[in-house]
């Protein structure tokens, strides 16, 4: 197992590289938003473990009870993201990070570990085929193909909330629920605001800024959720191309 990893703490959060966005030393607004979001989560047992380098190699997970997702899982961990990018792929880092999470869960007497997946892999979700190699399996699903994957240690199963399976809202305009857990959210929101203003597209951007709001969302959610014409569309962050395709529906 690789050992060149560190965990973010209250003491090193302000200075450590956050992996997701590789830039110059100039502060990136999305990364700084992420730092502020993490500052309130670390004391809740949130874990961000990363390669001790300027690299996109990390795992991020939290107790399901305090994870900002509409999932119920007593005594479970929820994995937000497991990411190994670029030249670091194929070196066993992903396996080391997953094994750390599972060992941590067992050591703390957790009932298991879960994560958001889908019947068809989504670009902004962790690789579910990789998770299945560790024994993760679908334990709940929505009508539109999203799945809750879990590795249970004691036979119990987590589940989506009933609200998460609604997949509908009253508003007809483009509506995006988001939190600042992912640094890329900042860029996607900026693009959305610019494009919609320039093209006269009504849009509602709704910040999920409390655990209660996250647990009560009317759709699956990892840090981003898009509705259009009242119907849930995706958890994928939007770029200009995917936005234009969505608006043509």
mmCIF file of C-alpha atoms in Angstrom:
data_model
loop_
_atom_site.group_PDB
_atom_site.id
_atom_site.type_symbol
_atom_site.label_atom_id
_atom_site.label_comp_id
_atom_site.label_asym_id
_atom_site.label_seq_id
_atom_site.Cartn_x
_atom_site.Cartn_y
_atom_site.Cartn_z
ATOM 1 C CA UNK A 1 0.000 0.000 0.000
ATOM 2 C CA UNK A 2 1.259 3.491 -0.841
ATOM 3 C CA UNK A 3 2.068 5.599 2.205
ATOM 4 C CA UNK A 4 2.798 9.031 0.713
ATOM 5 C CA UNK A 5 -0.628 10.415 1.610
ATOM 6 C CA UNK A 6 -1.827 13.055 4.056
ATOM 7 C CA UNK A 7 -5.228 13.952 5.485
ATOM 8 C CA UNK A 8 -6.516 17.499 5.636
ATOM 9 C CA UNK A 9 -6.899 18.870 9.152
ATOM 10 C CA UNK A 10 -7.973 22.154 10.705
ATOM 11 C CA UNK A 11 -4.265 22.939 11.059
ATOM 12 C CA UNK A 12 -3.213 22.357 7.428
ATOM 13 C CA UNK A 13 -6.432 23.166 5.536
ATOM 14 C CA UNK A 14 -5.406 26.741 4.740
ATOM 15 C CA UNK A 15 -2.108 25.764 3.105
ATOM 16 C CA UNK A 16 -2.521 22.348 1.508
ATOM 17 C CA UNK A 17 -3.223 21.869 -2.189
ATOM 18 C CA UNK A 18 -6.796 20.591 -2.715
ATOM 19 C CA UNK A 19 -6.011 18.436 -5.755
ATOM 20 C CA UNK A 20 -9.076 19.009 -7.915
ATOM 21 C CA UNK A 21 -7.890 22.098 -9.782
ATOM 22 C CA UNK A 22 -4.232 22.444 -10.728
ATOM 23 C CA UNK A 23 -3.352 26.098 -11.199
ATOM 24 C CA UNK A 24 -0.594 28.581 -10.403
ATOM 25 C CA UNK A 25 -0.071 29.775 -6.860
ATOM 26 C CA UNK A 26 -2.689 32.468 -7.415
ATOM 27 C CA UNK A 27 -5.793 31.616 -5.328
ATOM 28 C CA UNK A 28 -8.600 30.038 -7.335
ATOM 29 C CA UNK A 29 -12.112 31.158 -6.233
ATOM 30 C CA UNK A 30 -13.542 27.648 -6.512
ATOM 31 C CA UNK A 31 -10.744 26.188 -4.405
ATOM 32 C CA UNK A 32 -11.146 28.881 -1.761
ATOM 33 C CA UNK A 33 -14.907 28.212 -1.630
ATOM 34 C CA UNK A 34 -14.036 24.543 -1.136
ATOM 35 C CA UNK A 35 -11.734 25.400 1.759
ATOM 36 C CA UNK A 36 -14.501 27.343 3.462
ATOM 37 C CA UNK A 37 -16.945 24.474 2.943
ATOM 38 C CA UNK A 38 -14.458 21.951 4.330
ATOM 39 C CA UNK A 39 -13.730 24.103 7.368
ATOM 40 C CA UNK A 40 -17.210 23.340 8.645
ATOM 41 C CA UNK A 41 -17.097 19.654 7.707
ATOM 42 C CA UNK A 42 -13.825 18.377 9.146
ATOM 43 C CA UNK A 43 -15.107 18.594 12.704
ATOM 44 C CA UNK A 44 -18.042 16.371 11.639
ATOM 45 C CA UNK A 45 -15.733 13.514 10.718
ATOM 46 C CA UNK A 46 -15.330 14.440 7.039
ATOM 47 C CA UNK A 47 -12.146 12.926 5.576
ATOM 48 C CA UNK A 48 -10.137 14.354 2.683
ATOM 49 C CA UNK A 49 -7.079 12.179 2.036
ATOM 50 C CA UNK A 50 -4.715 13.065 -0.783
ATOM 51 C CA UNK A 51 -1.394 12.268 -2.335
ATOM 52 C CA UNK A 52 1.255 14.485 -0.750
ATOM 53 C CA UNK A 53 1.909 16.281 -4.027
ATOM 54 C CA UNK A 54 0.295 18.786 -6.378
ATOM 55 C CA UNK A 55 -1.786 16.100 -8.040
ATOM 56 C CA UNK A 56 -5.428 15.142 -8.562
ATOM 57 C CA UNK A 57 -5.208 12.013 -6.410
ATOM 58 C CA UNK A 58 -7.581 11.880 -3.447
ATOM 59 C CA UNK A 59 -10.596 10.387 -1.715
ATOM 60 C CA UNK A 60 -13.258 12.353 0.105
ATOM 61 C CA UNK A 61 -15.836 10.772 2.400
ATOM 62 C CA UNK A 62 -17.952 11.484 5.475
ATOM 63 C CA UNK A 63 -20.374 9.868 7.913
ATOM 64 C CA UNK A 64 -23.636 9.453 6.032
ATOM 65 C CA UNK A 65 -25.504 11.208 8.838
ATOM 66 C CA UNK A 66 -23.594 14.428 8.114
ATOM 67 C CA UNK A 67 -22.956 13.960 4.384
ATOM 68 C CA UNK A 68 -24.662 16.635 2.276
ATOM 69 C CA UNK A 69 -26.621 14.154 0.162
ATOM 70 C CA UNK A 70 -30.255 12.897 0.278
ATOM 71 C CA UNK A 71 -29.215 9.448 1.466
ATOM 72 C CA UNK A 72 -30.122 7.618 4.677
ATOM 73 C CA UNK A 73 -27.504 5.252 6.024
ATOM 74 C CA UNK A 74 -27.196 4.792 9.771
ATOM 75 C CA UNK A 75 -23.557 4.223 10.684
ATOM 76 C CA UNK A 76 -22.354 4.303 7.057
ATOM 77 C CA UNK A 77 -19.643 6.287 5.372
ATOM 78 C CA UNK A 78 -20.523 8.090 2.133
ATOM 79 C CA UNK A 79 -17.837 8.562 -0.545
ATOM 80 C CA UNK A 80 -18.244 11.872 -2.366
ATOM 81 C CA UNK A 81 -15.309 11.413 -4.687
ATOM 82 C CA UNK A 82 -12.399 9.095 -5.422
ATOM 83 C CA UNK A 83 -10.246 10.540 -8.165
ATOM 84 C CA UNK A 84 -6.908 9.646 -9.725
ATOM 85 C CA UNK A 85 -6.111 11.719 -12.805
ATOM 86 C CA UNK A 86 -3.494 12.048 -15.505
ATOM 87 C CA UNK A 87 -0.096 10.402 -15.236
ATOM 88 C CA UNK A 88 -0.907 9.101 -11.758
ATOM 89 C CA UNK A 89 -3.335 6.525 -13.123
ATOM 90 C CA UNK A 90 -2.308 2.876 -13.073
ATOM 91 C CA UNK A 91 0.033 3.177 -10.096
ATOM 92 C CA UNK A 92 -2.249 1.711 -7.436
ATOM 93 C CA UNK A 93 -3.190 5.024 -5.825
ATOM 94 C CA UNK A 94 -6.926 4.457 -6.224
ATOM 95 C CA UNK A 95 -6.683 1.052 -4.585
ATOM 96 C CA UNK A 96 -4.695 2.486 -1.678
ATOM 97 C CA UNK A 97 -7.256 5.245 -1.138
ATOM 98 C CA UNK A 98 -10.235 2.887 -1.265
ATOM 99 C CA UNK A 99 -8.526 0.406 1.061
ATOM 100 C CA UNK A 100 -7.829 3.239 3.511
ATOM 101 C CA UNK A 101 -11.496 4.262 3.526
ATOM 102 C CA UNK A 102 -12.716 0.691 4.038
ATOM 103 C CA UNK A 103 -10.176 0.038 6.793
ATOM 104 C CA UNK A 104 -11.164 3.305 8.496
ATOM 105 C CA UNK A 105 -14.831 2.290 8.343
ATOM 106 C CA UNK A 106 -14.164 -1.142 9.835
ATOM 107 C CA UNK A 107 -11.923 0.263 12.552
ATOM 108 C CA UNK A 108 -14.627 2.700 13.599
ATOM 109 C CA UNK A 109 -17.294 0.003 13.653
ATOM 110 C CA UNK A 110 -19.214 1.348 10.678
ATOM 111 C CA UNK A 111 -21.947 -0.730 9.061
ATOM 112 C CA UNK A 112 -20.519 -0.119 5.606
ATOM 113 C CA UNK A 113 -19.617 2.387 2.917
ATOM 114 C CA UNK A 114 -21.803 3.783 0.116
ATOM 115 C CA UNK A 115 -21.553 6.076 -2.900
ATOM 116 C CA UNK A 116 -23.683 7.468 -5.712
ATOM 117 C CA UNK A 117 -23.587 5.587 -9.004
ATOM 118 C CA UNK A 118 -25.659 5.044 -12.119
ATOM 119 C CA UNK A 119 -26.508 2.237 -14.515
ATOM 120 C CA UNK A 120 -24.542 4.236 -17.092
ATOM 121 C CA UNK A 121 -21.383 5.838 -15.709
ATOM 122 C CA UNK A 122 -21.690 9.612 -15.225
ATOM 123 C CA UNK A 123 -18.746 11.892 -15.934
ATOM 124 C CA UNK A 124 -18.869 13.615 -12.549
ATOM 125 C CA UNK A 125 -19.264 10.478 -10.419
ATOM 126 C CA UNK A 126 -16.508 8.177 -9.188
ATOM 127 C CA UNK A 127 -15.777 5.071 -11.264
ATOM 128 C CA UNK A 128 -18.397 2.555 -10.171
ATOM 129 C CA UNK A 129 -16.794 -0.368 -11.991
ATOM 130 C CA UNK A 130 -13.742 0.209 -9.782
ATOM 131 C CA UNK A 131 -15.933 0.253 -6.658
ATOM 132 C CA UNK A 132 -17.671 -2.968 -7.659
ATOM 133 C CA UNK A 133 -14.312 -4.749 -7.638
ATOM 134 C CA UNK A 134 -14.248 -4.153 -3.888
ATOM 135 C CA UNK A 135 -17.710 -5.650 -3.467
ATOM 136 C CA UNK A 136 -19.932 -2.588 -3.831
ATOM 137 C CA UNK A 137 -23.358 -3.393 -5.272
ATOM 138 C CA UNK A 138 -26.555 -1.506 -6.062
ATOM 139 C CA UNK A 139 -28.862 -1.399 -3.034
ATOM 140 C CA UNK A 140 -31.329 1.281 -4.192
ATOM 141 C CA UNK A 141 -32.202 3.015 -7.465
ATOM 142 C CA UNK A 142 -34.240 5.819 -8.996
ATOM 143 C CA UNK A 143 -36.550 5.516 -11.988
ATOM 144 C CA UNK A 144 -34.091 7.379 -14.222
ATOM 145 C CA UNK A 145 -31.083 5.134 -13.703
ATOM 146 C CA UNK A 146 -29.189 6.458 -10.707
ATOM 147 C CA UNK A 147 -28.094 3.866 -8.168
ATOM 148 C CA UNK A 148 -26.898 3.832 -4.589
ATOM 149 C CA UNK A 149 -23.899 1.524 -4.379
ATOM 150 C CA UNK A 150 -22.912 0.056 -1.029
ATOM 151 C CA UNK A 151 -20.524 -2.354 0.599
ATOM 152 C CA UNK A 152 -22.252 -3.615 3.734
ATOM 153 C CA UNK A 153 -20.312 -5.132 6.613
ATOM 154 C CA UNK A 154 -23.328 -6.218 8.663
ATOM 155 C CA UNK A 155 -26.167 -6.855 6.207
ATOM 156 C CA UNK A 156 -27.849 -3.451 6.628
ATOM 157 C CA UNK A 157 -28.529 -1.250 3.613
ATOM 158 C CA UNK A 158 -28.551 2.503 3.103
ATOM 159 C CA UNK A 159 -31.179 4.100 0.864
ATOM 160 C CA UNK A 160 -32.145 7.222 -1.009
ATOM 161 C CA UNK A 161 -34.637 9.439 0.787
ATOM 162 C CA UNK A 162 -38.162 9.356 -0.578
ATOM 163 C CA UNK A 163 -37.768 12.985 -1.658
ATOM 164 C CA UNK A 164 -34.706 12.091 -3.734
ATOM 165 C CA UNK A 165 -36.861 9.806 -5.855
ATOM 166 C CA UNK A 166 -39.368 12.547 -6.741
ATOM 167 C CA UNK A 167 -37.183 13.902 -9.561
ATOM 168 C CA UNK A 168 -39.670 16.724 -10.191
ATOM 169 C CA UNK A 169 -40.194 20.316 -9.087
ATOM 170 C CA UNK A 170 -42.898 22.887 -9.834
ATOM 171 C CA UNK A 171 -40.538 25.402 -11.463
ATOM 172 C CA UNK A 172 -40.275 25.169 -15.252
ATOM 173 C CA UNK A 173 -37.178 27.311 -15.762
ATOM 174 C CA UNK A 174 -33.655 25.930 -15.738
ATOM 175 C CA UNK A 175 -32.966 25.237 -12.057
ATOM 176 C CA UNK A 176 -29.684 24.208 -10.502
ATOM 177 C CA UNK A 177 -29.149 23.089 -6.916
ATOM 178 C CA UNK A 178 -25.510 23.251 -5.838
ATOM 179 C CA UNK A 179 -23.125 23.365 -2.924
ATOM 180 C CA UNK A 180 -19.443 24.303 -2.852
ATOM 181 C CA UNK A 181 -18.060 20.826 -2.145
ATOM 182 C CA UNK A 182 -16.468 20.708 -5.606
ATOM 183 C CA UNK A 183 -14.132 23.496 -6.826
ATOM 184 C CA UNK A 184 -15.434 23.119 -10.391
ATOM 185 C CA UNK A 185 -18.927 24.211 -9.310
ATOM 186 C CA UNK A 186 -17.743 27.838 -9.273
ATOM 187 C CA UNK A 187 -16.734 27.681 -12.951
ATOM 188 C CA UNK A 188 -19.949 25.968 -14.030
ATOM 189 C CA UNK A 189 -22.102 28.550 -12.237
ATOM 190 C CA UNK A 190 -20.192 31.434 -13.805
ATOM 191 C CA UNK A 191 -20.726 29.961 -17.268
ATOM 192 C CA UNK A 192 -24.427 29.391 -16.568
ATOM 193 C CA UNK A 193 -24.999 32.944 -15.380
ATOM 194 C CA UNK A 194 -23.139 34.451 -18.340
ATOM 195 C CA UNK A 195 -24.833 32.297 -20.982
ATOM 196 C CA UNK A 196 -28.351 32.613 -19.576
ATOM 197 C CA UNK A 197 -28.076 36.395 -19.196
ATOM 198 C CA UNK A 198 -26.743 36.804 -22.739
ATOM 199 C CA UNK A 199 -29.451 34.584 -24.243
ATOM 200 C CA UNK A 200 -32.440 35.584 -22.142
ATOM 201 C CA UNK A 201 -32.769 32.148 -20.535
ATOM 202 C CA UNK A 202 -34.538 32.200 -17.144
ATOM 203 C CA UNK A 203 -32.434 30.386 -14.559
ATOM 204 C CA UNK A 204 -32.633 29.754 -10.824
ATOM 205 C CA UNK A 205 -29.408 28.906 -9.013
ATOM 206 C CA UNK A 206 -30.213 27.531 -5.572
ATOM 207 C CA UNK A 207 -27.378 27.155 -3.097
ATOM 208 C CA UNK A 208 -27.631 24.183 -0.756
ATOM 209 C CA UNK A 209 -25.994 25.668 2.310
ATOM 210 C CA UNK A 210 -27.142 23.432 5.161
ATOM 211 C CA UNK A 211 -27.233 19.726 5.871
ATOM 212 C CA UNK A 212 -31.016 19.880 6.258
ATOM 213 C CA UNK A 213 -31.469 21.349 2.772
ATOM 214 C CA UNK A 214 -29.228 18.665 1.306
ATOM 215 C CA UNK A 215 -31.110 15.834 2.962
ATOM 216 C CA UNK A 216 -34.451 17.208 1.699
ATOM 217 C CA UNK A 217 -33.500 17.673 -1.971
ATOM 218 C CA UNK A 218 -36.037 16.391 -4.552
ATOM 219 C CA UNK A 219 -33.399 14.445 -6.512
ATOM 220 C CA UNK A 220 -30.129 12.588 -6.207
ATOM 221 C CA UNK A 221 -27.207 14.891 -5.504
ATOM 222 C CA UNK A 222 -23.457 14.792 -5.012
ATOM 223 C CA UNK A 223 -22.848 18.559 -5.157
ATOM 224 C CA UNK A 224 -24.848 19.597 -8.261
ATOM 225 C CA UNK A 225 -28.298 18.812 -9.668
ATOM 226 C CA UNK A 226 -30.013 20.207 -12.782
ATOM 227 C CA UNK A 227 -33.738 20.480 -13.510
ATOM 228 C CA UNK A 228 -35.330 21.713 -16.727
ATOM 229 C CA UNK A 229 -39.055 22.085 -17.404
ATOM 230 C CA UNK A 230 -39.724 20.617 -13.991
ATOM 231 C CA UNK A 231 -37.825 17.386 -14.631
ATOM 232 C CA UNK A 232 -34.531 16.302 -13.095
ATOM 233 C CA UNK A 233 -31.820 15.990 -15.742
ATOM 234 C CA UNK A 234 -28.382 15.271 -14.319
ATOM 235 C CA UNK A 235 -25.849 15.517 -11.492
ATOM 236 C CA UNK A 236 -23.162 16.380 -14.057
ATOM 237 C CA UNK A 237 -21.741 19.872 -13.927
ATOM 238 C CA UNK A 238 -22.680 21.748 -17.099
ATOM 239 C CA UNK A 239 -20.333 23.232 -19.647
ATOM 240 C CA UNK A 240 -21.492 25.408 -22.555
ATOM 241 C CA UNK A 241 -21.972 22.426 -24.866
ATOM 242 C CA UNK A 242 -24.063 20.344 -22.465
ATOM 243 C CA UNK A 243 -26.098 23.429 -21.525
ATOM 244 C CA UNK A 244 -26.961 24.148 -25.166
ATOM 245 C CA UNK A 245 -27.979 20.507 -25.732
ATOM 246 C CA UNK A 246 -30.189 20.587 -22.649
ATOM 247 C CA UNK A 247 -31.957 23.780 -23.692
ATOM 248 C CA UNK A 248 -32.771 22.302 -27.110
ATOM 249 C CA UNK A 249 -34.879 19.541 -25.536
#
